[in-house]
Tab-separated table of C-alpha atoms and ligand atoms in Angstrom:
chain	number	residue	atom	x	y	z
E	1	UNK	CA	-21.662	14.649	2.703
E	2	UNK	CA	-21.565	11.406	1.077
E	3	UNK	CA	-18.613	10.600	3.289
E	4	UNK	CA	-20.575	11.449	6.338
E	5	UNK	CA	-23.847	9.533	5.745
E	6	UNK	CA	-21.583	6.288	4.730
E	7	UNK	CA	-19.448	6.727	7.885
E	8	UNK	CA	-22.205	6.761	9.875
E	9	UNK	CA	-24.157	4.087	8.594
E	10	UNK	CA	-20.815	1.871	8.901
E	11	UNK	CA	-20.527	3.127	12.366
E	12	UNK	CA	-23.832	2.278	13.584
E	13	UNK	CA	-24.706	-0.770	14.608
E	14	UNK	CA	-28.702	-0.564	13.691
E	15	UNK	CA	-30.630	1.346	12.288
E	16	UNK	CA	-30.169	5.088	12.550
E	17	UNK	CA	-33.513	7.606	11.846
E	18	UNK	CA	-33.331	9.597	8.581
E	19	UNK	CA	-33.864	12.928	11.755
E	20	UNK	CA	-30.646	11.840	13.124
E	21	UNK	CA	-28.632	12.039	10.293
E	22	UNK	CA	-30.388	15.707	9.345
E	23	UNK	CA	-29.931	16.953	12.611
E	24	UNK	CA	-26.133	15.674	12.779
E	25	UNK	CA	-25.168	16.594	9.398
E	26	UNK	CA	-27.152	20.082	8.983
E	27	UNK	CA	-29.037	19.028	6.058
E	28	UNK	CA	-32.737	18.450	4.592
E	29	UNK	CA	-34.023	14.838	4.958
E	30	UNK	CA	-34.505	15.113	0.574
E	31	UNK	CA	-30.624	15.451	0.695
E	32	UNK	CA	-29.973	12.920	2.535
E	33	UNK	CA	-32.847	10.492	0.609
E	34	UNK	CA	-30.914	11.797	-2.287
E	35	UNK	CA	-27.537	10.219	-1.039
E	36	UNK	CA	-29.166	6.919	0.011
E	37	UNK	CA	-30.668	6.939	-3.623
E	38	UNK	CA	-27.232	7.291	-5.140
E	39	UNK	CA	-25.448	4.987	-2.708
E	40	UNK	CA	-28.137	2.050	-3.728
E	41	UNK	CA	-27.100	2.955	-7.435
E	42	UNK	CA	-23.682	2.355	-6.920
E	43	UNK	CA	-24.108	-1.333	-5.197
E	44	UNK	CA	-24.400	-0.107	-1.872
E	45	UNK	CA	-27.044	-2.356	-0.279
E	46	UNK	CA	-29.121	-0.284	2.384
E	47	UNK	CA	-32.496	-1.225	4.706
E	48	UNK	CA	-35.032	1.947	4.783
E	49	UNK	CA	-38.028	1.292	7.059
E	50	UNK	CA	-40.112	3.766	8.029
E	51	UNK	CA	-40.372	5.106	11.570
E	52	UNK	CA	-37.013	3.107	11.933
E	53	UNK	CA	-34.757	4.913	9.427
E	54	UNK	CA	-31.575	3.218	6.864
E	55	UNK	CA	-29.575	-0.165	7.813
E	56	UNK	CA	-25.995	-0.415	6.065
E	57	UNK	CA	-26.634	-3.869	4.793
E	58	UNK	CA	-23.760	-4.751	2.377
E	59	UNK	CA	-20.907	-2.823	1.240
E	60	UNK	CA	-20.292	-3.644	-2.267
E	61	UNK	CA	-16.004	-3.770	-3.283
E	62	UNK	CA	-16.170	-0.651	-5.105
E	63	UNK	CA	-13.707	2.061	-4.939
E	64	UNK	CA	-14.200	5.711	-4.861
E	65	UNK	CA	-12.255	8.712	-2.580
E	66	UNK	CA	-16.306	8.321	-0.226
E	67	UNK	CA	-15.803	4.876	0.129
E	68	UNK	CA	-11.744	4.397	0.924
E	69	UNK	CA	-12.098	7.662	3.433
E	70	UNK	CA	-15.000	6.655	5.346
E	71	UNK	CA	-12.970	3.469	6.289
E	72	UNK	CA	-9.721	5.769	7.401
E	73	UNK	CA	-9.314	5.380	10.616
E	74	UNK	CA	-5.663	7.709	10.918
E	75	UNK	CA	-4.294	10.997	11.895
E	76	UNK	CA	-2.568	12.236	8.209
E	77	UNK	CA	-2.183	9.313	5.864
E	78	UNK	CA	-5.220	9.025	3.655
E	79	UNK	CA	-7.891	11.486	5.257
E	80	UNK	CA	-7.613	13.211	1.634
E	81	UNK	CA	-7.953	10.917	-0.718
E	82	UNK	CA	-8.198	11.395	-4.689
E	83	UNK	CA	-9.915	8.676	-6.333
E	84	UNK	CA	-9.442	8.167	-10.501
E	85	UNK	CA	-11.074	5.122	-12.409
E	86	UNK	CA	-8.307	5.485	-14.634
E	87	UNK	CA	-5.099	7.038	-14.593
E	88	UNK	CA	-1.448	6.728	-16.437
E	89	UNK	CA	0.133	5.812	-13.420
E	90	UNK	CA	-0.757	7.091	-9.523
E	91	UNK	CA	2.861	7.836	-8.732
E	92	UNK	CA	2.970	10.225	-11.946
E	93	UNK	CA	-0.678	11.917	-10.491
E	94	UNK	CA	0.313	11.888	-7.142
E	95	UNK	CA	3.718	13.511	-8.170
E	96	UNK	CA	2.033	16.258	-9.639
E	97	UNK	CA	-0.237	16.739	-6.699
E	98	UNK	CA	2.931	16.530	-4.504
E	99	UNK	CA	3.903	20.052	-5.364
E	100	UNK	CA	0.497	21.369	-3.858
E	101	UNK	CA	0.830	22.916	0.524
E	102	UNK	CA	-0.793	20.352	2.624
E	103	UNK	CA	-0.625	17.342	0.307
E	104	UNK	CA	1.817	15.160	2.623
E	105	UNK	CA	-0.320	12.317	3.592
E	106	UNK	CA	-2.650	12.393	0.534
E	107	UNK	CA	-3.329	9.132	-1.272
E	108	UNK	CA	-3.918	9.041	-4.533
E	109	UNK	CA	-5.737	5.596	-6.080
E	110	UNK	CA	-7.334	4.148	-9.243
E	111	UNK	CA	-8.966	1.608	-10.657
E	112	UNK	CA	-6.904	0.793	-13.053
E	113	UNK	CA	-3.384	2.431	-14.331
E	114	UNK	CA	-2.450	2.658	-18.450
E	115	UNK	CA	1.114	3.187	-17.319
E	116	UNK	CA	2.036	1.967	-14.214
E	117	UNK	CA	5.372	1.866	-13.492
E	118	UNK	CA	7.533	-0.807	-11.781
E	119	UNK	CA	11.020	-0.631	-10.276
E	120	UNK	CA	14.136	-0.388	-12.597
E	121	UNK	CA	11.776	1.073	-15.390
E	122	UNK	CA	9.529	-1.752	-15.620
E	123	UNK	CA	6.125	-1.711	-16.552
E	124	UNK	CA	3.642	-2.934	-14.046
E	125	UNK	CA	0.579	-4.440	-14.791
E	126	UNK	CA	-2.632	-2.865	-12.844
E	127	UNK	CA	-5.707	-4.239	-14.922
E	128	UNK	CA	-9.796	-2.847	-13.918
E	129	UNK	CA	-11.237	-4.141	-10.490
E	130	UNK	CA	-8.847	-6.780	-9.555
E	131	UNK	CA	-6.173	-4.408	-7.554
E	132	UNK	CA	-4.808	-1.752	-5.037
E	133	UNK	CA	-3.152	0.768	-6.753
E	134	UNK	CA	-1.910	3.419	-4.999
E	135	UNK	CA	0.330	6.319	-4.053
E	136	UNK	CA	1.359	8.120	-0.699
E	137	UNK	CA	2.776	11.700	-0.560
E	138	UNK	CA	5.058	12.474	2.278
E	139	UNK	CA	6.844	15.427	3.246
E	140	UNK	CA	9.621	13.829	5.939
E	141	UNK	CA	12.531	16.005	7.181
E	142	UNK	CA	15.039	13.592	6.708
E	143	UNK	CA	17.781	13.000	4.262
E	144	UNK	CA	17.526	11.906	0.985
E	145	UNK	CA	19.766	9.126	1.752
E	146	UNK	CA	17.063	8.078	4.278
E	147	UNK	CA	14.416	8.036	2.486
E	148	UNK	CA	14.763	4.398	0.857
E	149	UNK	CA	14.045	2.924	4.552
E	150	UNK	CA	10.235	4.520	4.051
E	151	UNK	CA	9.460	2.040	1.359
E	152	UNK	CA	10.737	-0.996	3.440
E	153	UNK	CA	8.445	0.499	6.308
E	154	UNK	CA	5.877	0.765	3.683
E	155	UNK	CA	6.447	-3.185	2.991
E	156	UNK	CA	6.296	-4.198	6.611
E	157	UNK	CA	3.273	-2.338	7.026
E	158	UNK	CA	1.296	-4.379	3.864
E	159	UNK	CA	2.849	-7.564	5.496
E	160	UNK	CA	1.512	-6.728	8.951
E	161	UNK	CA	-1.773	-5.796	7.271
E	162	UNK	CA	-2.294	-9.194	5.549
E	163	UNK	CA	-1.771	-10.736	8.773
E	164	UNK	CA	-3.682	-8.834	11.482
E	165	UNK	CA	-7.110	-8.440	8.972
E	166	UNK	CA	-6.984	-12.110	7.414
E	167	UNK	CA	-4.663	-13.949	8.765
E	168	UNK	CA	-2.349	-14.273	5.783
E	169	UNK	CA	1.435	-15.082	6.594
E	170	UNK	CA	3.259	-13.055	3.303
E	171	UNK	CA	6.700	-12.408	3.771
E	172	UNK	CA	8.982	-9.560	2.253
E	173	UNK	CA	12.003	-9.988	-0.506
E	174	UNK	CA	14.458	-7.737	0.248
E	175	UNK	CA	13.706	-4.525	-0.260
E	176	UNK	CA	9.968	-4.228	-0.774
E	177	UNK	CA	8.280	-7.081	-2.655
E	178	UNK	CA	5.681	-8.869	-1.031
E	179	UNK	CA	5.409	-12.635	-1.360
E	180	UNK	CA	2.998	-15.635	-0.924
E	181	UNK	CA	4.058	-18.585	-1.918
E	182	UNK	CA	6.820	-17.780	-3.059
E	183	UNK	CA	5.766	-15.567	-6.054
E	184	UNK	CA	5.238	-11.465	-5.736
E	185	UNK	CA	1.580	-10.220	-4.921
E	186	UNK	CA	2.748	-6.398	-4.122
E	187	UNK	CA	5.772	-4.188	-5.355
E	188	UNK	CA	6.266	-1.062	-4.273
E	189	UNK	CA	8.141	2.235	-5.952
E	190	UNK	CA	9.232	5.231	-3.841
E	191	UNK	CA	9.980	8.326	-5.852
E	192	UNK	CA	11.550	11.200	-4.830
E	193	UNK	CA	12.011	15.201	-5.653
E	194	UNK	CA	15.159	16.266	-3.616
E	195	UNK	CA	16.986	19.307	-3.659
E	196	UNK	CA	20.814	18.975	-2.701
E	197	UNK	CA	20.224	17.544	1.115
E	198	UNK	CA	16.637	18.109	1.175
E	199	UNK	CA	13.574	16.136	0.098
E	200	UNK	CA	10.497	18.105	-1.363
E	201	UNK	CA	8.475	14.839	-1.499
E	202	UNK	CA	8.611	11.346	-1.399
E	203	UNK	CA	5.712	9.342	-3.283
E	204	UNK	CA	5.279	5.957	-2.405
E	205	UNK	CA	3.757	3.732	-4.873
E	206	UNK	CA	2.290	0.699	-3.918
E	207	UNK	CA	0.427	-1.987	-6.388
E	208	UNK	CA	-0.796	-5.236	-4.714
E	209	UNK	CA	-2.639	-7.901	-7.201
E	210	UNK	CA	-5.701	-8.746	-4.660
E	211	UNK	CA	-8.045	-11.120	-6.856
E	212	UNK	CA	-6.260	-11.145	-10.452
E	213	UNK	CA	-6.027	-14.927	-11.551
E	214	UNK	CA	-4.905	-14.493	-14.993
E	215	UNK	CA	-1.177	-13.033	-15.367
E	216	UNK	CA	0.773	-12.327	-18.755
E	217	UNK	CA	2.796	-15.122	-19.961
E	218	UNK	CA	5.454	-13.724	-19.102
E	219	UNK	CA	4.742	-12.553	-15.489
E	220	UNK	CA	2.736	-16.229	-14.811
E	221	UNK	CA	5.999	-17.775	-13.356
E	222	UNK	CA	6.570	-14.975	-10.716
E	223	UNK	CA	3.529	-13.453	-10.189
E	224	UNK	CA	0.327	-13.827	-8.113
E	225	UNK	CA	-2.577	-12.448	-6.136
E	226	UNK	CA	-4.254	-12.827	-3.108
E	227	UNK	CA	-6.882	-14.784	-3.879
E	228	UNK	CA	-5.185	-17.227	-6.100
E	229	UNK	CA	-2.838	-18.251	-3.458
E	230	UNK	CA	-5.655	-18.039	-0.273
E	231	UNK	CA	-8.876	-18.132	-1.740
E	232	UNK	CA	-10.095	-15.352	0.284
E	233	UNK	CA	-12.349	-11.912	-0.930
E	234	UNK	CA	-10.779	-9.222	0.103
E	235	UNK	CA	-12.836	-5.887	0.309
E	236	UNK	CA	-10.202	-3.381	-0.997
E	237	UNK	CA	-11.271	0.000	0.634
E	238	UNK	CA	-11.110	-1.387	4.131
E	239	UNK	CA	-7.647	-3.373	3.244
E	240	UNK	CA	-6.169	0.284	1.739
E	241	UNK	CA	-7.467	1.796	5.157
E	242	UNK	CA	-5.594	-0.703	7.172
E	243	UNK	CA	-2.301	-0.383	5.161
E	244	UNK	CA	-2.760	3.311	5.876
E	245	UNK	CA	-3.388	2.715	9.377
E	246	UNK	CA	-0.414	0.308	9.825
E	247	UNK	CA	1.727	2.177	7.823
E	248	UNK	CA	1.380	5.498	9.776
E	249	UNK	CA	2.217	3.780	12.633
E	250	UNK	CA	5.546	2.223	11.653
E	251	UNK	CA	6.557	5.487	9.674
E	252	UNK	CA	5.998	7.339	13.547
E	253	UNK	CA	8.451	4.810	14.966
E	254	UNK	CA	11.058	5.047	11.952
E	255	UNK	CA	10.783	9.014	12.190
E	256	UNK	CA	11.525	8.996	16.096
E	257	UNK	CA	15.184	8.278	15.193
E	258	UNK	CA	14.795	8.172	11.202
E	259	UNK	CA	15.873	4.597	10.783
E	260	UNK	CA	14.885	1.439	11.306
E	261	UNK	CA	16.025	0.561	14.547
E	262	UNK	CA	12.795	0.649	16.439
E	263	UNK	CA	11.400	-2.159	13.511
E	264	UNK	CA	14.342	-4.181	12.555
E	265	UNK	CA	13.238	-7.047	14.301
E	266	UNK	CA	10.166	-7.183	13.181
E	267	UNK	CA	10.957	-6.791	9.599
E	268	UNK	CA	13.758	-9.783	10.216
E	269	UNK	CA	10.803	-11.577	11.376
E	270	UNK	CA	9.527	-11.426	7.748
E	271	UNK	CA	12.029	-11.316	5.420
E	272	UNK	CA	12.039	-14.464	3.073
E	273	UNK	CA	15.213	-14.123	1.951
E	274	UNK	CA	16.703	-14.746	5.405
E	275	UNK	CA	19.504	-17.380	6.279
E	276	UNK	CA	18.923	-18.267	2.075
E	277	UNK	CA	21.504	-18.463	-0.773
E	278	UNK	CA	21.428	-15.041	-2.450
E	279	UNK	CA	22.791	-13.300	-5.664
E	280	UNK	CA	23.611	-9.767	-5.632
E	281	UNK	CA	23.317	-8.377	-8.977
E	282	UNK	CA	25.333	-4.891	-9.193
E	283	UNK	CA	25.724	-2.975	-12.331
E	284	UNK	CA	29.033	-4.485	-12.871
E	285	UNK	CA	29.626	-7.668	-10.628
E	286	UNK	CA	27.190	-10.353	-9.244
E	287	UNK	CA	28.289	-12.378	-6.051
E	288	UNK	CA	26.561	-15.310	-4.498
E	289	UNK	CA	26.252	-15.293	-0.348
E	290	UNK	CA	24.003	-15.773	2.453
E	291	UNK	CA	21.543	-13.361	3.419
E	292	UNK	CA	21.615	-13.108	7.164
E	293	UNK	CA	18.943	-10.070	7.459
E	294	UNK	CA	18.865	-6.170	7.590
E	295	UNK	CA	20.496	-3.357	9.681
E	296	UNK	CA	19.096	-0.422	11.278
E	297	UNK	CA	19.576	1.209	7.813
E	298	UNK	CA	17.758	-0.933	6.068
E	299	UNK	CA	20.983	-2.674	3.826
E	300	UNK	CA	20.962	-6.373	3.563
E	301	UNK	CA	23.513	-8.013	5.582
E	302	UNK	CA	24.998	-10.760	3.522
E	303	UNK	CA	28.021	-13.530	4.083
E	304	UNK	CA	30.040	-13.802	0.810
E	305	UNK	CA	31.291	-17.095	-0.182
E	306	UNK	CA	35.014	-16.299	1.119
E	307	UNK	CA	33.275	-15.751	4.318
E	308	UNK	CA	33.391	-11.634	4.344
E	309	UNK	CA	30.379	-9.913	5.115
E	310	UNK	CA	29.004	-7.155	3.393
E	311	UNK	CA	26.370	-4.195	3.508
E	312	UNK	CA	24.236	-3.951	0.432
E	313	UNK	CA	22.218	-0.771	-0.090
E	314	UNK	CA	18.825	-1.241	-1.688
E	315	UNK	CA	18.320	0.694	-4.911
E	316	UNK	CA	21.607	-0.111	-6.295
E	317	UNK	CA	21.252	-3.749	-7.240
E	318	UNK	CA	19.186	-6.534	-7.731
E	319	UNK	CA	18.840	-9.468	-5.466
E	320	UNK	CA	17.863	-13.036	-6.287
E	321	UNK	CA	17.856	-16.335	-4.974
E	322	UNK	CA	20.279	-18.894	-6.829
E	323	UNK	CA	17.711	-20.992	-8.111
E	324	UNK	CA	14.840	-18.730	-9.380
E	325	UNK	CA	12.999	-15.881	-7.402
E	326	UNK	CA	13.377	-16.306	-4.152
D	401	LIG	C1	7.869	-3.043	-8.475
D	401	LIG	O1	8.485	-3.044	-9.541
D	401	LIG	O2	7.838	-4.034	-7.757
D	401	LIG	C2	7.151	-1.807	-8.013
D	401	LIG	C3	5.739	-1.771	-8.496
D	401	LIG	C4	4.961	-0.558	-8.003
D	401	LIG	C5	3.580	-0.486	-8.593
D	401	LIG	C6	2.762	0.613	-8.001
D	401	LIG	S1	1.067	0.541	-8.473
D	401	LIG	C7	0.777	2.113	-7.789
D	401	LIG	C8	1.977	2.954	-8.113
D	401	LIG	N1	1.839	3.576	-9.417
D	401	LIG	C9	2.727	3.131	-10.276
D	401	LIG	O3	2.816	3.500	-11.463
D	401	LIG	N2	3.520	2.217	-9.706
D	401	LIG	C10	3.187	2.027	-8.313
């Protein structure tokens, strides 16, 4: 019910009577008294006048599964969402959840991970209050060899986000990092349960540093967040309910041929490492070239230096530009 009252109290754009939210949500006017009572507890700042009713005020940056789903405006991704303070990492949670009937489009998201986990067994660093980290299931029927285009959908879509609600230009690194200013401000992990040409679930992680201004030593140098670089607050329920919003709509257009030719362009449009000097780092071999963008499968098109051009598949290696980073 709590997701109710603070849905409509978002949605209206006055006051609305104590009667109205009884009559429309079945319930005594001490239950919902009861709700406004806890809201105010939890930072929620809300006008009661009698004869008038309760006034939405401010909405404090907190996050709980209330808060992030009364902002979800979508069909499937994120209308269940399981909240944890703290958690070893949401892609382990969500993973486990993942087995469950009917979890494809759950999100799983906490305040603050023990373990997260980063690409290529890396740790990643999700400290209390200062982040967005989170987890998608999805149940596509596609092939398991598709399934690393999702998480380059998943990057456009946190791109697109940052732009259409604040304005922010970031841009993408090859395959999914997300970059202002040149440094990283969101990584994302897609992992996936397969069974010979079949994929049980796909759970896509995604960690974006929104306000942190201190990084480790050793992440200073490549690492940001939001704020440092534009100075802006960000209010994180209503950014994770835009991702989810963008990001549905990009994954339609991917599955309506199950690649990426319906968003190609637009990802080309943000790719940093495009028309730059590049390093491929492969298990065994590292070559330098020029990036010249993606395909409709989502490989990285690049120009080797004895002018050949080559197809590299994301997952496989490493990609750098020849000075640093980017
Ligand atoms: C990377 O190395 O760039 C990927 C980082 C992915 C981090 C996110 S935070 C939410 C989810 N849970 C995890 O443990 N990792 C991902």
């Amino acid at each position: 019910m709590k997701k109710e009252i603070l849905k409509m109290l978002k949605d209206s754009e006055g006051y609305i009577s104590g009667q109205e939210l009884c009559t429309c949500l079945g319930v005594s006017r001490t239950a919902i008294w009861k709700v406004m009572n806890q809201l105010k507890e939890e930072g929620y700042v809300i006008d009661s006048v009698s004869n008038k009713g309760y006034k939405l005020l401010e909405i404090p940056d907190i996050l709980s599964s209330e808060e992030i789903e009364s902002q979800m405006d979508t069909k499937v991704f994120g209308r269940k969402v399981v909240y944890i303070d703290e958690v070893d990492s949401t892609n382990i949670y969500a993973k486990r959840l993942a087995e469950e009937k009917d979890s494809h489009g759950t999100l799983v998201a906490a305040g603050r991970q023990t373990q997260g986990k980063g690409r290529r067994g890396r740790e990643w660093d999700s400290p209390e209050g200062t982040g967005i980290w989170m987890s998608l299931i999805l149940k596509p029927a596609i092939k398991p060899s598709q399934a690393s285009m999702i998480t380059l959908v998943a990057g456009l879509s946190v791109c697109k986000t940052t732009k259409k609600l604040y304005g922010i230009k970031s841009l993408i690194k090859w395959p999914n990092d997300i970059v202002i200013g040149g440094k990283k401000i969101c990584g994302i992990l897609t992992e996936i349960s397969t069974e010979f040409d079949y994929i049980h679930h796909l759970v896509v992680g995604i960690g974006i540093n929104v306000s942190t201004m201190e990084f480790p030593e050793e992440l200073k140098e490549k690492a940001t967040s939001i704020k440092k670089e534009c100075n802006i607050s960000i209010h994180r329920s209503e950014f994770i309910a835009a991702i989810m919003k963008e990001f549905e709509f990009n994954y339609n257009i991917f599955m309506e041929t199950c690649d990426l030719s319906g968003l190609e362009k637009e990802y080309n449009e943000y790719l940093v490492n495009k028309n730059r000097e590049v390093v491929i780092i492969e298990t065994r071999q590292q070559y330098e070239g020029t990036a010249l963008g993606i395909n409709k499968d989502g490989e990285l098109l690049v120009r080797t230096r004895d002018g050949r051009e080559k197809n590299v598949l994301s997952g496989e290696v490493s990609v750098r530009g020849i000075y640093g980073y980017i």
